CSV table of C-alpha atoms and ligand atoms in Angstrom, one decimal:
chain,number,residue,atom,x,y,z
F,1,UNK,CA,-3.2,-21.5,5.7
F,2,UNK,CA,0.7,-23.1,6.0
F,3,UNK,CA,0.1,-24.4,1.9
F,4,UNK,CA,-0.7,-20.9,0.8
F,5,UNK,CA,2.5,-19.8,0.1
F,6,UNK,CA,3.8,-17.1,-3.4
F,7,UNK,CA,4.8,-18.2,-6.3
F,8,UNK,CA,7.3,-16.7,-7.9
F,9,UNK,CA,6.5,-17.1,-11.6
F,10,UNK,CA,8.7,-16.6,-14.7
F,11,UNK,CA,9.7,-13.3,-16.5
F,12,UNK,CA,10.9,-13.3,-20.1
F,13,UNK,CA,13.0,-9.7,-19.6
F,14,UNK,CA,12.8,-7.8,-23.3
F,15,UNK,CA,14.1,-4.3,-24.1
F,16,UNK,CA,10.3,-3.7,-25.2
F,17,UNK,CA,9.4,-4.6,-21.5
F,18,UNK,CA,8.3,-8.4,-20.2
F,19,UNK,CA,6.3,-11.2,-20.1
F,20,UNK,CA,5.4,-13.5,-17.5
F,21,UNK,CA,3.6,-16.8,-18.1
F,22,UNK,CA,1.4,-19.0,-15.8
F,23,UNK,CA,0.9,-22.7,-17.3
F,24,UNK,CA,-1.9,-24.9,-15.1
F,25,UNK,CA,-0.2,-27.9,-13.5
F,26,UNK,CA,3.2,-26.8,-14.0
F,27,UNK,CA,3.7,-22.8,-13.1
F,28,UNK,CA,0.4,-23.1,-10.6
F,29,UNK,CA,-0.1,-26.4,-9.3
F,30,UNK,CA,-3.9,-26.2,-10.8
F,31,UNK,CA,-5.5,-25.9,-14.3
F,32,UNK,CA,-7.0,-22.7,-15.1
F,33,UNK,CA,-10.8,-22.8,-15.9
F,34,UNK,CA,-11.2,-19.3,-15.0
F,35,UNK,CA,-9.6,-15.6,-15.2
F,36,UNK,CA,-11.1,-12.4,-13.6
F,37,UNK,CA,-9.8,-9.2,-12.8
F,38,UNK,CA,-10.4,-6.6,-10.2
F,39,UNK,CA,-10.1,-2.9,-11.5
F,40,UNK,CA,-10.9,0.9,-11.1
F,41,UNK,CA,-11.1,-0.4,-7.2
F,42,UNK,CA,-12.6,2.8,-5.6
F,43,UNK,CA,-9.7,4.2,-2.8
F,44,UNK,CA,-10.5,2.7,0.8
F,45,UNK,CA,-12.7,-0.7,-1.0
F,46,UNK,CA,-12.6,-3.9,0.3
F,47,UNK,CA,-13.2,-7.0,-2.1
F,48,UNK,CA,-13.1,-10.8,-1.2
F,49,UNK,CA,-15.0,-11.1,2.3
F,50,UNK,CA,-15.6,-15.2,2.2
F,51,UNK,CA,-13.9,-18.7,1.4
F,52,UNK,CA,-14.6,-21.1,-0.7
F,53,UNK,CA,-14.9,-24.8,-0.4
F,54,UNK,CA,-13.5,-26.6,-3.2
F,55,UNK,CA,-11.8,-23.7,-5.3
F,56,UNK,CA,-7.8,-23.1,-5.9
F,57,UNK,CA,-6.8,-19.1,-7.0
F,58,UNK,CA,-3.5,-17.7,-7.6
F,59,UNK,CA,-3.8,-14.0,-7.0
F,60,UNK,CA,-1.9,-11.6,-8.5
F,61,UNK,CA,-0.9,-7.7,-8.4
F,62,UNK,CA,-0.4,-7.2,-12.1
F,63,UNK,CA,-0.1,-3.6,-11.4
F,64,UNK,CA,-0.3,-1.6,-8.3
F,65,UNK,CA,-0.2,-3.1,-5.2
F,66,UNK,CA,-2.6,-4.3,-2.3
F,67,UNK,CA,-3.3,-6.4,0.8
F,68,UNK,CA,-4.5,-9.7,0.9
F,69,UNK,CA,-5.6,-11.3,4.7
F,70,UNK,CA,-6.1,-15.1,4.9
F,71,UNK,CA,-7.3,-16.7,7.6
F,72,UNK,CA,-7.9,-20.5,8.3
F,73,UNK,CA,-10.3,-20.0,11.4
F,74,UNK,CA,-7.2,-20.4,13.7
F,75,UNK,CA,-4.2,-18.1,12.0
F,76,UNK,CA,-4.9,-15.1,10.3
F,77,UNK,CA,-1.9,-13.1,8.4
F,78,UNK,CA,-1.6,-10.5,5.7
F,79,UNK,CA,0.4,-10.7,2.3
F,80,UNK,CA,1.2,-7.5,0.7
F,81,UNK,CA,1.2,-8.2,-3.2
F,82,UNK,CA,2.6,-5.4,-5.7
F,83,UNK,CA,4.9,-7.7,-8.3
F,84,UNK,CA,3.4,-9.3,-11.6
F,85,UNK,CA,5.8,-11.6,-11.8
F,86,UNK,CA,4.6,-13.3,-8.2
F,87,UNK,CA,1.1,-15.0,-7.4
F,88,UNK,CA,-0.3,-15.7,-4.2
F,89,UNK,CA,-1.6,-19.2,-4.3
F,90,UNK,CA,-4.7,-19.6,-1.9
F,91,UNK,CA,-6.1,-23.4,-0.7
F,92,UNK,CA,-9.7,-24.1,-0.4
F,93,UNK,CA,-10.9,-23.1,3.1
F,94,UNK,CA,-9.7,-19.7,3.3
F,95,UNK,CA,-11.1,-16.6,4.2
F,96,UNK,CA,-10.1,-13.7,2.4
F,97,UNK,CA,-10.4,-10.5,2.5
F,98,UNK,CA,-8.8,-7.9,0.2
F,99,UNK,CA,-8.0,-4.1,0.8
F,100,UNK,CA,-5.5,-1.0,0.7
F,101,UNK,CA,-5.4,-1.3,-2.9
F,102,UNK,CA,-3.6,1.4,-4.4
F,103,UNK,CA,-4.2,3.7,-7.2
F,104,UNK,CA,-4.8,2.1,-10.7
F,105,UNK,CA,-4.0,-1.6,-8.9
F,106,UNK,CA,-5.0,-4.2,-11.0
F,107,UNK,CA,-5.9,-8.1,-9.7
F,108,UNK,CA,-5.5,-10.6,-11.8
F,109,UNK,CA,-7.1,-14.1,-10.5
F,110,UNK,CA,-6.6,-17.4,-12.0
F,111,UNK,CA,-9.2,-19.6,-10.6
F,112,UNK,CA,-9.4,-23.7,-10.9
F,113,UNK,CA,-12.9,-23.8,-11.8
F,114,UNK,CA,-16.3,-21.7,-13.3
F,115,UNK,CA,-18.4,-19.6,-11.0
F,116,UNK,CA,-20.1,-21.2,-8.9
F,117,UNK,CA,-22.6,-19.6,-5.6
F,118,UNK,CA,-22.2,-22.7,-4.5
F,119,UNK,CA,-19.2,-22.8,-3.7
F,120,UNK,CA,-18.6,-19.3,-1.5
F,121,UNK,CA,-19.0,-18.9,2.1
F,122,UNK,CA,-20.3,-15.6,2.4
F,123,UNK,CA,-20.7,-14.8,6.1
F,124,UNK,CA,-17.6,-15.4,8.8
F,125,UNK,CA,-19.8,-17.4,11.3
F,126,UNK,CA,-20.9,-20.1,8.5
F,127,UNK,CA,-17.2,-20.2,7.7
F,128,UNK,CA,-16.1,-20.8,11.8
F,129,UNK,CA,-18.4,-23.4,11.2
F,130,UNK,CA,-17.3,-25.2,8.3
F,131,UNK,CA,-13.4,-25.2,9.7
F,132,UNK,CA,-14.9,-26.8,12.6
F,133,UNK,CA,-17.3,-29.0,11.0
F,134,UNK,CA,-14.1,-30.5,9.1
F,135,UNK,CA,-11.5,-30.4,11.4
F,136,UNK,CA,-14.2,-33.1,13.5
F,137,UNK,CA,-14.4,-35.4,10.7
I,201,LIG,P1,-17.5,-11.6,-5.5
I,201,LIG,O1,-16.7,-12.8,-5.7
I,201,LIG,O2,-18.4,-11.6,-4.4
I,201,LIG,O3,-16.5,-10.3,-5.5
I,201,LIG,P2,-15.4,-9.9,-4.4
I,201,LIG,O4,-15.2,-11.1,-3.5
I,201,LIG,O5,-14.2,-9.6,-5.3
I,201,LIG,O6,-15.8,-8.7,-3.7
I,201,LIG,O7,-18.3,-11.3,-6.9
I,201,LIG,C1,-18.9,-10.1,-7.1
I,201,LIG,C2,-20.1,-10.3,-8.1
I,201,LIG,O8,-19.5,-10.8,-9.3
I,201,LIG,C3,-21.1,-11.4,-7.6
I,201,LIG,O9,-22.4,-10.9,-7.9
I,201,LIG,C4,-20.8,-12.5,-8.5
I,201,LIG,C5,-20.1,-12.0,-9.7
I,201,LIG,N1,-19.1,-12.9,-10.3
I,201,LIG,C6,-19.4,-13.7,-11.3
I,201,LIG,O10,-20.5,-13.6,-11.9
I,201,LIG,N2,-18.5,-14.5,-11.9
I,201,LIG,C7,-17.2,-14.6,-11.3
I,201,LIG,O11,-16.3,-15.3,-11.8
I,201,LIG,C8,-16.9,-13.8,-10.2
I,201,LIG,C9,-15.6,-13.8,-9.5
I,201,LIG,C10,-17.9,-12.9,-9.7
């Protein structure tokens, strides 16, 4: 929970508007294998609902705004995101859930690897057992 923390990235300002660009391993301390987006979010949605074990994201608001609530199985808080030129970077073993987007809100996510099912933790209870499971070893 403690190394998920912002990121402000870069923003080349232009009369025609800006640019802000994310290089893996130096602007996100991962290497991008993966971009999705979250769009034309219905009003009162939730997205995320699980963790994942292995996977690094950086999460951002490229427009719009929205929550985002990590929790480690111990701490839970909530991250309000609604800048492009900042990412929420999230650390494997976090559950996430994702909500109050606003109207038009667009989520960009850079992800450290390919889908894979494999990898999610779909229900809450698995997940309290996972944290446990690890914080034993
Ligand atoms: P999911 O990650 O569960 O969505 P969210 O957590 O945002 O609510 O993914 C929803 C569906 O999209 C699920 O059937 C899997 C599919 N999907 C892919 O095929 N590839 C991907 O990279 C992602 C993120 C999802």
């Amino acid at each position: 929970m403690y190394d998920c923390c912002i990121i402000p990235l870069n923003k080349v300002h232009n009369r025609a508007g800006n640019i802000t660009v994310v290089e893996g391993n130096s602007d996100i301390p991962f290497e991008t294998k993966r971009i999705y987006y979250l769009y034309d979010i219905p009003g009162g949605e939730n997205r995320g609902g699980h963790a994942h074990k292995d996977l690094q994201q950086l999460i951002v608001a490229t427009s719009g705004s929205f929550d985002v609530l990590l929790d480690d199985g111990k701490n839970k808080k909530i991250v309000r995101l609604n800048r492009p030129d900042y990412g929420l970077y999230v650390v494997p073993g976090i559950w996430r859930e994702l909500f109050e987007f606003s109207s038009g809100s667009v989520c960009l996510v850079l992800a450290s690897a390919k889908y894979d099912n494999a990898d999610y933790i779909r229900e809450y209870d698995e997940f309290i057992k996972y944290k446990n499971v690890l914080s034993s070893e």
